[in-house]
Amino acid sequence: MIRIREPEDLKKDTIPFEIKEYLSKYLQTILQNYGCNSLERIGCIYYLETTEDTFHYSKMGLSHSLLETPFEYCECISIKSSHGESNLLHGCYVFNNDYAIDFFGQDSIFDQQTLSTLRRNDFNVS
């Protein structure tokens, strides 16, 4: 599990290139919108690397497991680049107007029951 609060945190070699590129743009958008250099005061982004990471909810600031806590916002993102292709699950918990935690992980690290729970509030926009 990689905790991302500033661009420096994305220098980990374990994040696939196409995902790192996507997360970098996502992080920069948030930082620009809030006029800050770090997510420290407004939240955090977690990149979950393994199935085991999905069970360490307390390290992510949650009091219940992902299986017990559907995301307030959830989407599946297909990322294609010359470096590869990834299907990424993006979920978000909004705690108040000024604090949210985003989770990203390749959909393959989540078991079917957890995916079903997390997507409970999923919706499609046409």
mmCIF file of C-alpha atoms in Angstrom:
data_model
loop_
_atom_site.group_PDB
_atom_site.id
_atom_site.type_symbol
_atom_site.label_atom_id
_atom_site.label_comp_id
_atom_site.label_asym_id
_atom_site.label_seq_id
_atom_site.Cartn_x
_atom_site.Cartn_y
_atom_site.Cartn_z
ATOM 1 C CA MET A 1 0.000 0.000 0.000
ATOM 2 C CA ILE A 2 1.356 3.368 -0.973
ATOM 3 C CA ARG A 3 0.111 6.522 0.715
ATOM 4 C CA ILE A 4 0.151 9.494 -1.642
ATOM 5 C CA ARG A 5 -0.012 13.045 -0.333
ATOM 6 C CA GLU A 6 2.404 14.846 -2.629
ATOM 7 C CA PRO A 7 4.051 14.287 -6.029
ATOM 8 C CA GLU A 8 7.206 12.912 -4.383
ATOM 9 C CA ASP A 9 5.197 9.911 -3.126
ATOM 10 C CA LEU A 10 4.609 8.770 -6.712
ATOM 11 C CA LYS A 11 8.288 8.032 -7.303
ATOM 12 C CA LYS A 12 7.851 4.439 -6.112
ATOM 13 C CA ASP A 13 9.041 1.941 -8.723
ATOM 14 C CA THR A 14 6.336 -0.561 -7.813
ATOM 15 C CA ILE A 15 3.513 1.476 -9.370
ATOM 16 C CA PRO A 16 2.976 0.531 -13.038
ATOM 17 C CA PHE A 17 3.873 3.404 -15.373
ATOM 18 C CA GLU A 18 0.385 3.982 -16.784
ATOM 19 C CA ILE A 19 -1.146 4.028 -13.279
ATOM 20 C CA LYS A 20 1.558 6.351 -11.965
ATOM 21 C CA GLU A 21 0.855 8.718 -14.863
ATOM 22 C CA TYR A 22 -2.897 8.672 -14.142
ATOM 23 C CA LEU A 23 -2.421 9.178 -10.378
ATOM 24 C CA SER A 24 0.003 12.034 -11.012
ATOM 25 C CA LYS A 25 -2.582 13.909 -13.106
ATOM 26 C CA TYR A 26 -5.303 13.170 -10.547
ATOM 27 C CA LEU A 27 -3.121 14.412 -7.670
ATOM 28 C CA GLN A 28 -2.074 17.561 -9.553
ATOM 29 C CA THR A 29 -5.720 18.415 -10.273
ATOM 30 C CA ILE A 30 -6.619 18.189 -6.580
ATOM 31 C CA LEU A 31 -3.559 20.176 -5.472
ATOM 32 C CA GLN A 32 -4.281 22.913 -8.029
ATOM 33 C CA ASN A 33 -7.976 23.095 -7.125
ATOM 34 C CA TYR A 34 -7.166 23.481 -3.423
ATOM 35 C CA GLY A 35 -4.103 25.676 -3.943
ATOM 36 C CA CYS A 36 -1.788 23.504 -1.869
ATOM 37 C CA ASN A 37 1.388 21.413 -2.207
ATOM 38 C CA SER A 38 0.202 18.438 -0.166
ATOM 39 C CA LEU A 39 -3.022 16.598 0.613
ATOM 40 C CA GLU A 40 -2.069 16.574 4.320
ATOM 41 C CA ARG A 41 -4.965 18.792 5.440
ATOM 42 C CA ILE A 42 -7.590 17.734 2.888
ATOM 43 C CA GLY A 43 -7.215 13.967 2.659
ATOM 44 C CA CYS A 44 -5.099 11.268 1.151
ATOM 45 C CA ILE A 45 -4.810 8.909 -1.798
ATOM 46 C CA TYR A 46 -3.957 5.251 -1.286
ATOM 47 C CA TYR A 47 -2.709 2.991 -4.032
ATOM 48 C CA LEU A 48 -3.441 -0.577 -2.969
ATOM 49 C CA GLU A 49 -0.917 -2.963 -4.523
ATOM 50 C CA THR A 50 -2.010 -6.362 -3.222
ATOM 51 C CA THR A 51 -5.072 -8.208 -1.968
ATOM 52 C CA GLU A 52 -3.545 -8.080 1.510
ATOM 53 C CA ASP A 53 -3.532 -4.262 1.349
ATOM 54 C CA THR A 54 -7.337 -4.320 1.111
ATOM 55 C CA PHE A 55 -7.504 -5.837 4.609
ATOM 56 C CA HIS A 56 -5.405 -3.132 6.336
ATOM 57 C CA TYR A 57 -8.276 -0.669 6.657
ATOM 58 C CA SER A 58 -7.120 0.739 10.009
ATOM 59 C CA LYS A 59 -3.817 1.853 8.406
ATOM 60 C CA MET A 60 -5.941 3.829 5.940
ATOM 61 C CA GLY A 61 -7.834 5.664 8.684
ATOM 62 C CA LEU A 62 -10.991 3.542 8.475
ATOM 63 C CA SER A 63 -12.742 1.902 11.411
ATOM 64 C CA HIS A 64 -14.400 -0.840 9.319
ATOM 65 C CA SER A 65 -13.177 -3.107 6.554
ATOM 66 C CA LEU A 66 -13.753 -2.247 2.908
ATOM 67 C CA LEU A 67 -16.181 -5.171 2.791
ATOM 68 C CA GLU A 68 -18.357 -3.456 5.420
ATOM 69 C CA THR A 69 -18.071 0.055 3.987
ATOM 70 C CA PRO A 70 -19.278 0.784 0.438
ATOM 71 C CA PHE A 71 -17.598 3.744 -1.222
ATOM 72 C CA GLU A 72 -19.578 6.961 -1.514
ATOM 73 C CA TYR A 73 -18.206 7.210 -5.027
ATOM 74 C CA CYS A 74 -16.863 4.329 -7.099
ATOM 75 C CA GLU A 75 -15.750 3.930 -10.697
ATOM 76 C CA CYS A 76 -13.781 1.507 -12.825
ATOM 77 C CA ILE A 77 -11.144 3.107 -15.008
ATOM 78 C CA SER A 78 -9.538 1.376 -17.973
ATOM 79 C CA ILE A 79 -6.088 2.825 -18.594
ATOM 80 C CA LYS A 80 -4.279 2.004 -21.830
ATOM 81 C CA SER A 81 -0.852 3.210 -22.834
ATOM 82 C CA SER A 82 2.162 2.015 -24.766
ATOM 83 C CA HIS A 83 3.438 0.662 -21.439
ATOM 84 C CA GLY A 84 0.447 -1.559 -20.755
ATOM 85 C CA GLU A 85 -3.188 -1.733 -19.798
ATOM 86 C CA SER A 86 -4.746 -1.642 -16.338
ATOM 87 C CA ASN A 87 -8.269 -1.811 -14.985
ATOM 88 C CA LEU A 88 -8.293 0.398 -11.940
ATOM 89 C CA LEU A 89 -10.940 0.625 -9.256
ATOM 90 C CA HIS A 90 -11.276 4.120 -7.807
ATOM 91 C CA GLY A 91 -13.297 4.617 -4.666
ATOM 92 C CA CYS A 92 -13.739 7.592 -2.396
ATOM 93 C CA TYR A 93 -14.926 8.156 1.156
ATOM 94 C CA VAL A 94 -15.944 11.749 1.863
ATOM 95 C CA PHE A 95 -15.733 12.569 5.573
ATOM 96 C CA ASN A 96 -16.761 16.231 5.344
ATOM 97 C CA ASN A 97 -16.573 19.157 2.920
ATOM 98 C CA ASP A 98 -12.817 19.435 3.392
ATOM 99 C CA TYR A 99 -11.560 15.873 3.865
ATOM 100 C CA ALA A 100 -11.751 12.772 1.687
ATOM 101 C CA ILE A 101 -9.774 9.581 1.164
ATOM 102 C CA ASP A 102 -9.369 8.148 -2.333
ATOM 103 C CA PHE A 103 -8.474 4.527 -2.987
ATOM 104 C CA PHE A 104 -7.067 3.129 -6.200
ATOM 105 C CA GLY A 105 -6.214 -0.483 -6.917
ATOM 106 C CA GLN A 106 -6.168 -2.805 -9.875
ATOM 107 C CA ASP A 107 -9.500 -4.594 -9.896
ATOM 108 C CA SER A 108 -7.715 -7.969 -9.775
ATOM 109 C CA ILE A 109 -6.664 -7.434 -6.119
ATOM 110 C CA PHE A 110 -10.273 -7.309 -4.884
ATOM 111 C CA ASP A 111 -12.331 -10.451 -4.305
ATOM 112 C CA GLN A 112 -15.794 -10.586 -5.886
ATOM 113 C CA GLN A 113 -17.665 -10.029 -2.611
ATOM 114 C CA THR A 114 -15.650 -6.902 -1.819
ATOM 115 C CA LEU A 115 -16.047 -5.572 -5.382
ATOM 116 C CA SER A 116 -19.795 -6.054 -5.135
ATOM 117 C CA THR A 117 -19.945 -4.221 -1.796
ATOM 118 C CA LEU A 118 -17.738 -1.347 -2.936
ATOM 119 C CA ARG A 119 -19.778 -0.847 -6.089
ATOM 120 C CA ARG A 120 -23.092 -0.813 -4.223
ATOM 121 C CA ASN A 121 -23.375 2.941 -4.747
ATOM 122 C CA ASP A 122 -21.813 2.867 -8.217
ATOM 123 C CA PHE A 123 -23.626 4.656 -11.007
ATOM 124 C CA ASN A 124 -23.035 5.335 -14.665
ATOM 125 C CA VAL A 125 -23.117 8.752 -16.256
ATOM 126 C CA SER A 126 -24.003 8.878 -19.966
#
